[in-house]
């Protein structure tokens, strides 16, 4: 007999549920922008940028139009262009590689550490040559990459380090806020991110005054002052309505992060002893803000896909981040680089399964998901 609870659909994210709890605050914040008509570069953006930097304990935060633009603006600020190489992870969303390629430079892919899914610094070092200009570690699924090692590599080889922190806002490495450890950090406010807007948005982070003013200018047509454009820039700004939404949500971010970590703790308790399932590694020198709760299903792609399909039939959403490594996507296939050893990246693509993870998940939902995963892996 199926009960009502057994047929309830469980989505990957529940943005409507999250909105309902803060509806009054959000509507008021949006209305105030509508009444001010200061839609671009208004005072609400200035306030949000300051509050964001203060929240993270950093010096500068500059709003831009998306997390992908944030990476592009960062790369433009450090002068990346044709002939340059930038090392990043192939086990990630395409944004970093895309921004590098768009500027005419070459993304070079290093393999990951199997436990954390983050780029492996020991695999980066052999890829560094005279054309290498920067490294972009991605703090995947909510847990920072090994920033001590990347900062050291940057210093040893005179490379910029840009942290793609789209998935790990508020996480720390060695007590320092992710995004402010390298030269520049980038954030995405894509709606489903831990701090999500009601549309696209992003930010660049830095403690360096010069890079900050350079990036502010680049994101604003290459100028800080109208008709004094002294460099080629882009039009990439965080609009006031998004900034107003984000200001409200920033006040709730601690509580959102606690809800995610509590959900992860509960999943861990139910899944960590299950053979053929590997729960996410949590490394001792850093915090994890669980943008995703991503397990590995042993047995390879067919087994993982079988379990995902069965969960889907029962109304339990899952997602595969990422099914195809970037170096195998049509636009990024590069013969020269395919020879590089990306074995752990390929294995992760075959084994990962992200379970529902959001601020509105309930204990009974997590219990049901975990028990169905447990039953299915045993089949
Ligand atoms: C979401 C995301 C981005 C890009 O963010 P957009 O705001 O969608 O442009 C970049 N990198 C990673 C790892 C992401 O998850």
mmCIF file of C-alpha atoms and ligand atoms in Angstrom:
data_model
loop_
_atom_site.group_PDB
_atom_site.id
_atom_site.type_symbol
_atom_site.label_atom_id
_atom_site.label_comp_id
_atom_site.label_asym_id
_atom_site.label_seq_id
_atom_site.Cartn_x
_atom_site.Cartn_y
_atom_site.Cartn_z
ATOM 1 C CA UNK A 1 0.000 0.000 0.000
ATOM 2 C CA UNK A 2 1.367 3.413 -0.862
ATOM 3 C CA UNK A 3 0.672 6.166 1.605
ATOM 4 C CA UNK A 4 0.293 9.818 0.697
ATOM 5 C CA UNK A 5 3.833 10.514 1.922
ATOM 6 C CA UNK A 6 5.240 7.851 -0.400
ATOM 7 C CA UNK A 7 3.845 9.531 -3.469
ATOM 8 C CA UNK A 8 4.676 13.148 -2.586
ATOM 9 C CA UNK A 9 6.996 14.663 -5.154
ATOM 10 C CA UNK A 10 10.323 15.800 -3.716
ATOM 11 C CA UNK A 11 12.055 18.406 -5.900
ATOM 12 C CA UNK A 12 15.792 19.172 -6.040
ATOM 13 C CA UNK A 13 15.088 22.722 -4.844
ATOM 14 C CA UNK A 14 12.034 24.494 -3.412
ATOM 15 C CA UNK A 15 12.377 28.174 -4.218
ATOM 16 C CA UNK A 16 8.642 28.765 -3.854
ATOM 17 C CA UNK A 17 8.685 27.405 -0.302
ATOM 18 C CA UNK A 18 11.663 29.561 0.561
ATOM 19 C CA UNK A 19 9.978 32.669 -0.882
ATOM 20 C CA UNK A 20 6.770 32.042 1.059
ATOM 21 C CA UNK A 21 8.605 32.301 4.376
ATOM 22 C CA UNK A 22 10.021 35.762 3.594
ATOM 23 C CA UNK A 23 7.377 36.997 1.183
ATOM 24 C CA UNK A 24 6.599 40.206 3.081
ATOM 25 C CA UNK A 25 10.241 41.304 3.328
ATOM 26 C CA UNK A 26 10.950 40.484 -0.326
ATOM 27 C CA UNK A 27 7.858 42.193 -1.713
ATOM 28 C CA UNK A 28 8.578 45.301 0.328
ATOM 29 C CA UNK A 29 12.198 45.413 -0.890
ATOM 30 C CA UNK A 30 11.175 45.043 -4.547
ATOM 31 C CA UNK A 31 8.408 47.623 -4.212
ATOM 32 C CA UNK A 32 10.856 50.134 -2.817
ATOM 33 C CA UNK A 33 13.084 49.739 -5.894
ATOM 34 C CA UNK A 34 10.058 50.097 -8.187
ATOM 35 C CA UNK A 35 9.108 53.323 -6.446
ATOM 36 C CA UNK A 36 12.645 54.706 -6.548
ATOM 37 C CA UNK A 37 13.122 53.753 -10.236
ATOM 38 C CA UNK A 38 16.866 53.560 -9.483
ATOM 39 C CA UNK A 39 17.116 50.299 -11.380
ATOM 40 C CA UNK A 40 20.810 50.386 -12.288
ATOM 41 C CA UNK A 41 23.638 51.301 -9.891
ATOM 42 C CA UNK A 42 21.175 52.535 -7.296
ATOM 43 C CA UNK A 43 21.822 52.902 -3.561
ATOM 44 C CA UNK A 44 20.466 49.412 -2.864
ATOM 45 C CA UNK A 45 23.350 47.936 -4.865
ATOM 46 C CA UNK A 46 25.886 49.971 -2.899
ATOM 47 C CA UNK A 47 24.351 48.709 0.350
ATOM 48 C CA UNK A 48 24.265 45.102 -0.819
ATOM 49 C CA UNK A 49 27.896 45.160 -1.958
ATOM 50 C CA UNK A 50 29.011 46.514 1.416
ATOM 51 C CA UNK A 51 26.865 44.082 3.388
ATOM 52 C CA UNK A 52 28.115 41.152 1.319
ATOM 53 C CA UNK A 53 31.771 42.081 1.826
ATOM 54 C CA UNK A 54 31.147 42.604 5.555
ATOM 55 C CA UNK A 55 29.300 39.295 5.860
ATOM 56 C CA UNK A 56 32.209 37.437 4.261
ATOM 57 C CA UNK A 57 34.826 39.477 6.124
ATOM 58 C CA UNK A 58 36.417 40.763 2.922
ATOM 59 C CA UNK A 59 37.281 44.184 1.556
ATOM 60 C CA UNK A 60 35.513 44.522 -1.803
ATOM 61 C CA UNK A 61 32.453 42.920 -3.364
ATOM 62 C CA UNK A 62 31.294 44.179 -6.758
ATOM 63 C CA UNK A 63 27.973 43.115 -8.208
ATOM 64 C CA UNK A 64 27.909 41.885 -11.821
ATOM 65 C CA UNK A 65 25.244 40.363 -14.054
ATOM 66 C CA UNK A 66 26.028 36.663 -13.485
ATOM 67 C CA UNK A 67 28.518 34.241 -12.038
ATOM 68 C CA UNK A 68 29.860 33.569 -15.512
ATOM 69 C CA UNK A 69 30.381 37.290 -16.105
ATOM 70 C CA UNK A 70 32.145 37.483 -12.742
ATOM 71 C CA UNK A 71 34.759 35.025 -14.018
ATOM 72 C CA UNK A 72 35.081 36.887 -17.307
ATOM 73 C CA UNK A 73 35.508 40.259 -15.582
ATOM 74 C CA UNK A 74 38.114 38.745 -13.250
ATOM 75 C CA UNK A 75 40.046 37.291 -16.209
ATOM 76 C CA UNK A 76 39.864 40.616 -18.066
ATOM 77 C CA UNK A 77 41.215 42.421 -14.994
ATOM 78 C CA UNK A 78 44.314 40.216 -14.920
ATOM 79 C CA UNK A 79 44.785 40.638 -18.660
ATOM 80 C CA UNK A 80 44.036 37.137 -19.944
ATOM 81 C CA UNK A 81 44.035 36.963 -23.739
ATOM 82 C CA UNK A 82 45.134 34.973 -26.795
ATOM 83 C CA UNK A 83 48.152 32.751 -26.211
ATOM 84 C CA UNK A 84 47.528 32.436 -22.477
ATOM 85 C CA UNK A 85 46.615 29.229 -20.693
ATOM 86 C CA UNK A 86 44.431 28.996 -17.606
ATOM 87 C CA UNK A 87 44.232 25.791 -15.594
ATOM 88 C CA UNK A 88 40.869 24.755 -14.196
ATOM 89 C CA UNK A 89 38.757 21.697 -13.447
ATOM 90 C CA UNK A 90 36.981 19.653 -16.101
ATOM 91 C CA UNK A 91 34.593 18.344 -13.448
ATOM 92 C CA UNK A 92 32.553 21.519 -13.102
ATOM 93 C CA UNK A 93 29.984 23.761 -14.677
ATOM 94 C CA UNK A 94 31.287 25.143 -17.974
ATOM 95 C CA UNK A 95 31.491 28.821 -16.918
ATOM 96 C CA UNK A 96 35.207 29.094 -16.072
ATOM 97 C CA UNK A 97 36.364 27.283 -19.218
ATOM 98 C CA UNK A 98 33.874 29.312 -21.252
ATOM 99 C CA UNK A 99 35.138 32.667 -19.985
ATOM 100 C CA UNK A 100 38.748 31.649 -20.637
ATOM 101 C CA UNK A 101 37.942 30.511 -24.183
ATOM 102 C CA UNK A 102 35.823 33.574 -24.909
ATOM 103 C CA UNK A 103 38.844 35.785 -24.229
ATOM 104 C CA UNK A 104 40.864 33.810 -26.746
ATOM 105 C CA UNK A 105 42.907 31.946 -24.153
ATOM 106 C CA UNK A 106 43.080 28.168 -23.684
ATOM 107 C CA UNK A 107 41.492 26.336 -20.774
ATOM 108 C CA UNK A 108 43.729 23.502 -19.588
ATOM 109 C CA UNK A 109 42.137 20.844 -17.426
ATOM 110 C CA UNK A 110 43.609 19.220 -14.330
ATOM 111 C CA UNK A 111 42.182 16.148 -12.628
ATOM 112 C CA UNK A 112 40.320 16.142 -9.305
ATOM 113 C CA UNK A 113 40.808 14.672 -5.855
ATOM 114 C CA UNK A 114 38.347 11.754 -5.706
ATOM 115 C CA UNK A 115 37.099 12.494 -2.169
ATOM 116 C CA UNK A 116 36.197 16.181 -2.456
ATOM 117 C CA UNK A 117 35.677 16.377 -6.263
ATOM 118 C CA UNK A 118 37.889 19.493 -6.217
ATOM 119 C CA UNK A 119 40.858 20.115 -8.504
ATOM 120 C CA UNK A 120 44.007 18.338 -7.353
ATOM 121 C CA UNK A 121 46.936 20.777 -6.879
ATOM 122 C CA UNK A 122 49.453 17.996 -7.490
ATOM 123 C CA UNK A 123 47.867 17.472 -10.935
ATOM 124 C CA UNK A 124 47.999 21.199 -11.670
ATOM 125 C CA UNK A 125 51.712 21.703 -11.169
ATOM 126 C CA UNK A 126 52.883 19.498 -14.099
ATOM 127 C CA UNK A 127 50.554 21.433 -16.449
ATOM 128 C CA UNK A 128 52.168 24.804 -15.706
ATOM 129 C CA UNK A 129 54.338 26.217 -18.493
ATOM 130 C CA UNK A 130 55.459 29.644 -19.731
ATOM 131 C CA UNK A 131 52.012 30.354 -21.198
ATOM 132 C CA UNK A 132 50.136 29.633 -17.963
ATOM 133 C CA UNK A 133 48.769 32.836 -16.449
ATOM 134 C CA UNK A 134 46.180 31.786 -13.909
ATOM 135 C CA UNK A 135 44.593 28.915 -11.998
ATOM 136 C CA UNK A 136 40.856 28.707 -11.337
ATOM 137 C CA UNK A 137 40.039 26.251 -8.570
ATOM 138 C CA UNK A 138 36.276 25.659 -8.305
ATOM 139 C CA UNK A 139 34.878 25.132 -4.802
ATOM 140 C CA UNK A 140 32.572 22.369 -5.908
ATOM 141 C CA UNK A 141 29.286 21.453 -4.229
ATOM 142 C CA UNK A 142 29.953 23.845 -1.319
ATOM 143 C CA UNK A 143 33.387 22.835 -0.047
ATOM 144 C CA UNK A 144 36.553 24.820 -0.811
ATOM 145 C CA UNK A 145 39.422 23.370 -2.819
ATOM 146 C CA UNK A 146 42.859 23.153 -1.194
ATOM 147 C CA UNK A 147 43.555 26.883 -1.185
ATOM 148 C CA UNK A 148 46.869 26.637 0.729
ATOM 149 C CA UNK A 149 48.254 24.581 -2.134
ATOM 150 C CA UNK A 150 46.777 26.783 -4.868
ATOM 151 C CA UNK A 151 47.994 30.008 -3.265
ATOM 152 C CA UNK A 152 51.447 28.448 -2.948
ATOM 153 C CA UNK A 153 51.407 27.351 -6.611
ATOM 154 C CA UNK A 154 50.350 30.861 -7.605
ATOM 155 C CA UNK A 155 53.204 32.428 -5.630
ATOM 156 C CA UNK A 156 55.814 29.899 -6.825
ATOM 157 C CA UNK A 157 54.933 30.267 -10.502
ATOM 158 C CA UNK A 158 53.759 33.897 -10.568
ATOM 159 C CA UNK A 159 50.164 32.992 -11.457
ATOM 160 C CA UNK A 160 46.896 34.627 -10.492
ATOM 161 C CA UNK A 161 44.510 32.490 -8.478
ATOM 162 C CA UNK A 162 40.809 33.052 -9.135
ATOM 163 C CA UNK A 163 38.370 31.142 -6.943
ATOM 164 C CA UNK A 164 35.160 30.091 -8.691
ATOM 165 C CA UNK A 165 33.071 30.297 -5.549
ATOM 166 C CA UNK A 166 29.655 30.067 -7.232
ATOM 167 C CA UNK A 167 28.717 27.044 -5.128
ATOM 168 C CA UNK A 168 30.403 27.747 -1.808
ATOM 169 C CA UNK A 169 29.495 31.227 -0.535
ATOM 170 C CA UNK A 170 30.125 31.435 3.206
ATOM 171 C CA UNK A 171 32.362 28.357 3.371
ATOM 172 C CA UNK A 172 35.806 28.686 4.917
ATOM 173 C CA UNK A 173 39.240 27.182 4.385
ATOM 174 C CA UNK A 174 41.595 27.343 7.365
ATOM 175 C CA UNK A 175 39.194 29.844 8.928
ATOM 176 C CA UNK A 176 39.312 32.218 5.923
ATOM 177 C CA UNK A 177 36.289 32.953 3.732
ATOM 178 C CA UNK A 178 36.327 31.188 0.389
ATOM 179 C CA UNK A 179 36.491 33.793 -2.375
ATOM 180 C CA UNK A 180 38.890 36.084 -0.505
ATOM 181 C CA UNK A 181 41.837 33.692 -0.275
ATOM 182 C CA UNK A 182 43.123 33.894 -3.855
ATOM 183 C CA UNK A 183 43.580 37.131 -5.811
ATOM 184 C CA UNK A 184 39.917 37.258 -6.863
ATOM 185 C CA UNK A 185 36.835 35.245 -5.971
ATOM 186 C CA UNK A 186 33.630 34.992 -7.964
ATOM 187 C CA UNK A 187 30.055 34.377 -6.849
ATOM 188 C CA UNK A 188 26.863 33.433 -8.678
ATOM 189 C CA UNK A 189 23.415 34.423 -7.475
ATOM 190 C CA UNK A 190 21.656 32.069 -9.893
ATOM 191 C CA UNK A 191 18.277 31.389 -8.195
ATOM 192 C CA UNK A 192 19.155 27.911 -6.916
ATOM 193 C CA UNK A 193 22.550 28.888 -5.483
ATOM 194 C CA UNK A 194 22.913 29.106 -1.677
ATOM 195 C CA UNK A 195 22.335 32.859 -1.964
ATOM 196 C CA UNK A 196 20.012 33.064 -4.959
ATOM 197 C CA UNK A 197 18.460 36.075 -6.665
ATOM 198 C CA UNK A 198 15.191 36.140 -8.611
ATOM 199 C CA UNK A 199 17.083 36.119 -11.876
ATOM 200 C CA UNK A 200 20.721 36.211 -12.898
ATOM 201 C CA UNK A 201 23.381 37.870 -10.786
ATOM 202 C CA UNK A 202 26.942 37.515 -9.584
ATOM 203 C CA UNK A 203 29.802 39.277 -7.846
ATOM 204 C CA UNK A 204 33.556 39.536 -7.865
ATOM 205 C CA UNK A 205 35.402 39.574 -4.547
ATOM 206 C CA UNK A 206 38.886 40.828 -3.736
ATOM 207 C CA UNK A 207 40.939 42.349 -0.953
ATOM 208 C CA UNK A 208 43.091 44.183 -3.511
ATOM 209 C CA UNK A 209 42.067 47.844 -3.977
ATOM 210 C CA UNK A 210 43.568 48.100 -7.449
ATOM 211 C CA UNK A 211 41.922 44.936 -8.794
ATOM 212 C CA UNK A 212 38.648 46.093 -7.241
ATOM 213 C CA UNK A 213 38.557 49.400 -9.055
ATOM 214 C CA UNK A 214 39.747 47.751 -12.263
ATOM 215 C CA UNK A 215 36.942 45.182 -12.094
ATOM 216 C CA UNK A 216 34.368 47.829 -11.218
ATOM 217 C CA UNK A 217 35.393 49.756 -14.323
ATOM 218 C CA UNK A 218 35.531 46.684 -16.602
ATOM 219 C CA UNK A 219 31.998 45.658 -15.606
ATOM 220 C CA UNK A 220 30.831 49.192 -16.396
ATOM 221 C CA UNK A 221 31.959 49.623 -20.035
ATOM 222 C CA UNK A 222 35.564 50.134 -18.975
ATOM 223 C CA UNK A 223 35.037 53.294 -16.992
ATOM 224 C CA UNK A 224 34.281 54.592 -13.531
ATOM 225 C CA UNK A 225 33.205 57.937 -14.951
ATOM 226 C CA UNK A 226 30.828 58.527 -17.862
ATOM 227 C CA UNK A 227 32.586 59.248 -21.191
ATOM 228 C CA UNK A 228 36.037 58.597 -19.748
ATOM 229 C CA UNK A 229 36.232 55.032 -21.037
ATOM 230 C CA UNK A 230 39.932 54.211 -20.811
ATOM 231 C CA UNK A 231 39.693 50.499 -21.534
ATOM 232 C CA UNK A 232 37.430 47.998 -23.273
ATOM 233 C CA UNK A 233 34.864 46.751 -20.834
ATOM 234 C CA UNK A 234 31.521 45.020 -20.784
ATOM 235 C CA UNK A 235 28.053 45.911 -19.561
ATOM 236 C CA UNK A 236 27.673 43.574 -16.605
ATOM 237 C CA UNK A 237 25.907 44.982 -13.598
ATOM 238 C CA UNK A 238 23.805 43.563 -10.807
ATOM 239 C CA UNK A 239 20.467 45.329 -11.143
ATOM 240 C CA UNK A 240 18.761 46.963 -8.176
ATOM 241 C CA UNK A 241 15.817 44.559 -7.995
ATOM 242 C CA UNK A 242 18.193 41.604 -7.694
ATOM 243 C CA UNK A 243 20.327 43.508 -5.179
ATOM 244 C CA UNK A 244 17.211 44.251 -3.115
ATOM 245 C CA UNK A 245 16.188 40.561 -3.107
ATOM 246 C CA UNK A 246 19.727 39.526 -2.219
ATOM 247 C CA UNK A 247 19.947 42.013 0.660
ATOM 248 C CA UNK A 248 16.892 40.405 2.219
ATOM 249 C CA UNK A 249 18.161 36.881 1.621
ATOM 250 C CA UNK A 250 21.642 37.696 2.936
ATOM 251 C CA UNK A 251 20.033 38.367 6.310
ATOM 252 C CA UNK A 252 18.746 34.768 6.245
ATOM 253 C CA UNK A 253 21.857 33.141 4.807
ATOM 254 C CA UNK A 254 23.181 31.799 8.132
ATOM 255 C CA UNK A 255 19.868 30.089 8.743
ATOM 256 C CA UNK A 256 19.816 28.741 5.154
ATOM 257 C CA UNK A 257 23.308 27.316 5.527
ATOM 258 C CA UNK A 258 22.365 25.682 8.847
ATOM 259 C CA UNK A 259 19.355 24.048 7.186
ATOM 260 C CA UNK A 260 21.570 22.646 4.416
ATOM 261 C CA UNK A 261 24.180 21.312 6.824
ATOM 262 C CA UNK A 262 21.461 19.773 9.013
ATOM 263 C CA UNK A 263 19.985 18.040 5.950
ATOM 264 C CA UNK A 264 23.462 16.761 5.016
ATOM 265 C CA UNK A 265 24.022 15.492 8.566
ATOM 266 C CA UNK A 266 20.759 13.595 8.380
ATOM 267 C CA UNK A 267 21.601 12.085 4.965
ATOM 268 C CA UNK A 268 25.040 11.089 6.311
ATOM 269 C CA UNK A 269 23.519 9.357 9.324
ATOM 270 C CA UNK A 270 21.226 7.325 7.079
ATOM 271 C CA UNK A 271 23.578 6.596 4.184
ATOM 272 C CA UNK A 272 27.147 6.446 5.449
ATOM 273 C CA UNK A 273 26.989 2.743 6.365
ATOM 274 C CA UNK A 274 25.360 1.639 3.129
ATOM 275 C CA UNK A 275 27.674 -0.465 0.960
ATOM 276 C CA UNK A 276 28.114 0.826 -2.590
ATOM 277 C CA UNK A 277 27.207 4.373 -1.534
ATOM 278 C CA UNK A 278 29.866 6.959 -0.700
ATOM 279 C CA UNK A 279 28.628 10.037 1.147
ATOM 280 C CA UNK A 280 30.332 13.421 0.538
ATOM 281 C CA UNK A 281 33.768 13.780 2.133
ATOM 282 C CA UNK A 282 34.058 16.579 4.669
ATOM 283 C CA UNK A 283 37.630 17.701 5.078
ATOM 284 C CA UNK A 284 38.745 18.804 8.523
ATOM 285 C CA UNK A 285 40.420 22.124 7.627
ATOM 286 C CA UNK A 286 37.415 23.605 5.815
ATOM 287 C CA UNK A 287 33.649 23.956 6.069
ATOM 288 C CA UNK A 288 31.055 22.614 3.647
ATOM 289 C CA UNK A 289 27.893 24.620 2.886
ATOM 290 C CA UNK A 290 26.265 21.832 0.848
ATOM 291 C CA UNK A 291 25.155 23.562 -2.294
ATOM 292 C CA UNK A 292 24.726 19.959 -3.412
ATOM 293 C CA UNK A 293 24.598 16.709 -1.482
ATOM 294 C CA UNK A 294 26.359 14.449 -3.944
ATOM 295 C CA UNK A 295 26.867 10.759 -3.314
ATOM 296 C CA UNK A 296 28.833 8.281 -5.364
ATOM 297 C CA UNK A 297 27.079 5.121 -6.463
ATOM 298 C CA UNK A 298 29.606 2.353 -6.954
ATOM 299 C CA UNK A 299 29.164 0.105 -9.954
ATOM 300 C CA UNK A 300 29.456 2.725 -12.651
ATOM 301 C CA UNK A 301 27.197 4.721 -14.894
ATOM 302 C CA UNK A 302 24.535 2.099 -15.597
ATOM 303 C CA UNK A 303 24.028 1.360 -11.939
ATOM 304 C CA UNK A 304 23.894 5.080 -11.061
ATOM 305 C CA UNK A 305 21.474 5.776 -13.893
ATOM 306 C CA UNK A 306 19.251 2.848 -12.874
ATOM 307 C CA UNK A 307 18.937 4.240 -9.343
ATOM 308 C CA UNK A 308 18.308 7.792 -10.575
ATOM 309 C CA UNK A 309 15.577 6.555 -12.940
ATOM 310 C CA UNK A 310 13.894 4.476 -10.229
ATOM 311 C CA UNK A 311 13.906 7.419 -7.799
ATOM 312 C CA UNK A 312 12.489 9.621 -10.536
ATOM 313 C CA UNK A 313 9.615 7.203 -11.118
ATOM 314 C CA UNK A 314 8.743 7.494 -7.443
ATOM 315 C CA UNK A 315 8.709 11.292 -7.604
ATOM 316 C CA UNK A 316 12.121 11.808 -5.999
ATOM 317 C CA UNK A 317 14.142 14.235 -8.106
ATOM 318 C CA UNK A 318 17.893 13.780 -8.475
ATOM 319 C CA UNK A 319 20.488 15.419 -10.698
ATOM 320 C CA UNK A 320 23.815 14.481 -12.168
ATOM 321 C CA UNK A 321 26.447 17.172 -11.727
ATOM 322 C CA UNK A 322 28.244 16.514 -14.026
ATOM 323 C CA UNK A 323 27.485 13.764 -16.543
ATOM 324 C CA UNK A 324 30.047 14.946 -19.132
ATOM 325 C CA UNK A 325 33.442 16.453 -18.263
ATOM 326 C CA UNK A 326 34.066 19.830 -19.887
ATOM 327 C CA UNK A 327 36.976 18.495 -21.962
ATOM 328 C CA UNK A 328 34.541 16.111 -23.677
ATOM 329 C CA UNK A 329 31.925 18.749 -24.505
ATOM 330 C CA UNK A 330 31.898 19.483 -28.218
ATOM 331 C CA UNK A 331 32.989 23.104 -27.860
ATOM 332 C CA UNK A 332 35.927 22.244 -25.591
ATOM 333 C CA UNK A 333 37.346 19.095 -27.129
ATOM 334 C CA UNK A 334 40.976 19.762 -27.677
ATOM 335 C CA UNK A 335 43.126 16.970 -29.076
ATOM 336 C CA UNK A 336 46.208 18.348 -27.461
ATOM 337 C CA UNK A 337 44.729 18.211 -23.996
ATOM 338 C CA UNK A 338 42.751 15.010 -24.168
ATOM 339 C CA UNK A 339 45.869 13.026 -23.448
ATOM 340 C CA UNK A 340 46.086 14.551 -19.972
ATOM 341 C CA UNK A 341 45.224 12.117 -17.213
ATOM 342 C CA UNK A 342 41.681 12.924 -16.136
ATOM 343 C CA UNK A 343 40.809 9.458 -14.810
ATOM 344 C CA UNK A 344 39.222 10.669 -11.563
ATOM 345 C CA UNK A 345 37.151 13.236 -13.457
ATOM 346 C CA UNK A 346 35.799 10.507 -15.731
ATOM 347 C CA UNK A 347 35.078 8.178 -12.811
ATOM 348 C CA UNK A 348 33.202 10.950 -10.974
ATOM 349 C CA UNK A 349 31.027 11.587 -14.059
ATOM 350 C CA UNK A 350 29.998 7.909 -13.969
ATOM 351 C CA UNK A 351 29.296 7.706 -10.230
ATOM 352 C CA UNK A 352 27.882 10.992 -8.924
ATOM 353 C CA UNK A 353 24.279 11.440 -7.948
ATOM 354 C CA UNK A 354 23.033 14.635 -6.313
ATOM 355 C CA UNK A 355 20.064 14.181 -3.992
ATOM 356 C CA UNK A 356 17.483 16.870 -3.182
ATOM 357 C CA UNK A 357 19.201 19.604 -1.147
ATOM 358 C CA UNK A 358 17.578 22.881 -0.198
ATOM 359 C CA UNK A 359 16.486 24.965 2.748
ATOM 360 C CA UNK A 360 12.968 23.550 2.943
ATOM 361 C CA UNK A 361 13.743 19.797 3.096
ATOM 362 C CA UNK A 362 12.002 18.007 5.953
ATOM 363 C CA UNK A 363 13.205 15.107 8.041
ATOM 364 C CA UNK A 364 10.525 12.711 6.741
ATOM 365 C CA UNK A 365 11.493 13.631 3.162
ATOM 366 C CA UNK A 366 15.175 12.909 3.819
ATOM 367 C CA UNK A 367 14.275 9.645 5.552
ATOM 368 C CA UNK A 368 12.193 8.565 2.575
ATOM 369 C CA UNK A 369 14.895 9.511 0.047
ATOM 370 C CA UNK A 370 17.629 7.727 2.013
ATOM 371 C CA UNK A 371 15.555 4.610 2.524
ATOM 372 C CA UNK A 372 14.692 4.401 -1.172
ATOM 373 C CA UNK A 373 18.366 4.862 -2.113
ATOM 374 C CA UNK A 374 19.285 2.141 0.370
ATOM 375 C CA UNK A 375 16.711 -0.296 -1.049
ATOM 376 C CA UNK A 376 17.627 0.475 -4.658
ATOM 377 C CA UNK A 377 21.394 -0.008 -4.299
ATOM 378 C CA UNK A 378 20.700 -3.450 -2.810
ATOM 379 C CA UNK A 379 18.662 -4.654 -5.783
HETATM 380 C C1 LIG B 1 26.424 28.467 -11.281
HETATM 381 C C2 LIG B 1 27.868 28.375 -11.571
HETATM 382 C C3 LIG B 1 28.563 29.331 -12.333
HETATM 383 C C4 LIG B 1 27.920 30.403 -13.152
HETATM 384 O O1 LIG B 1 26.929 31.088 -12.622
HETATM 385 P P1 LIG B 1 25.839 31.889 -13.503
HETATM 386 O O2 LIG B 1 25.398 32.906 -12.510
HETATM 387 O O3 LIG B 1 24.788 30.907 -13.860
HETATM 388 O O4 LIG B 1 26.510 32.488 -14.670
HETATM 389 C C5 LIG B 1 29.933 29.233 -12.432
HETATM 390 N N1 LIG B 1 30.607 28.233 -11.872
HETATM 391 C C6 LIG B 1 29.984 27.272 -11.155
HETATM 392 C C7 LIG B 1 30.808 26.180 -10.546
HETATM 393 C C8 LIG B 1 28.605 27.300 -10.994
HETATM 394 O O5 LIG B 1 28.010 26.336 -10.293
#
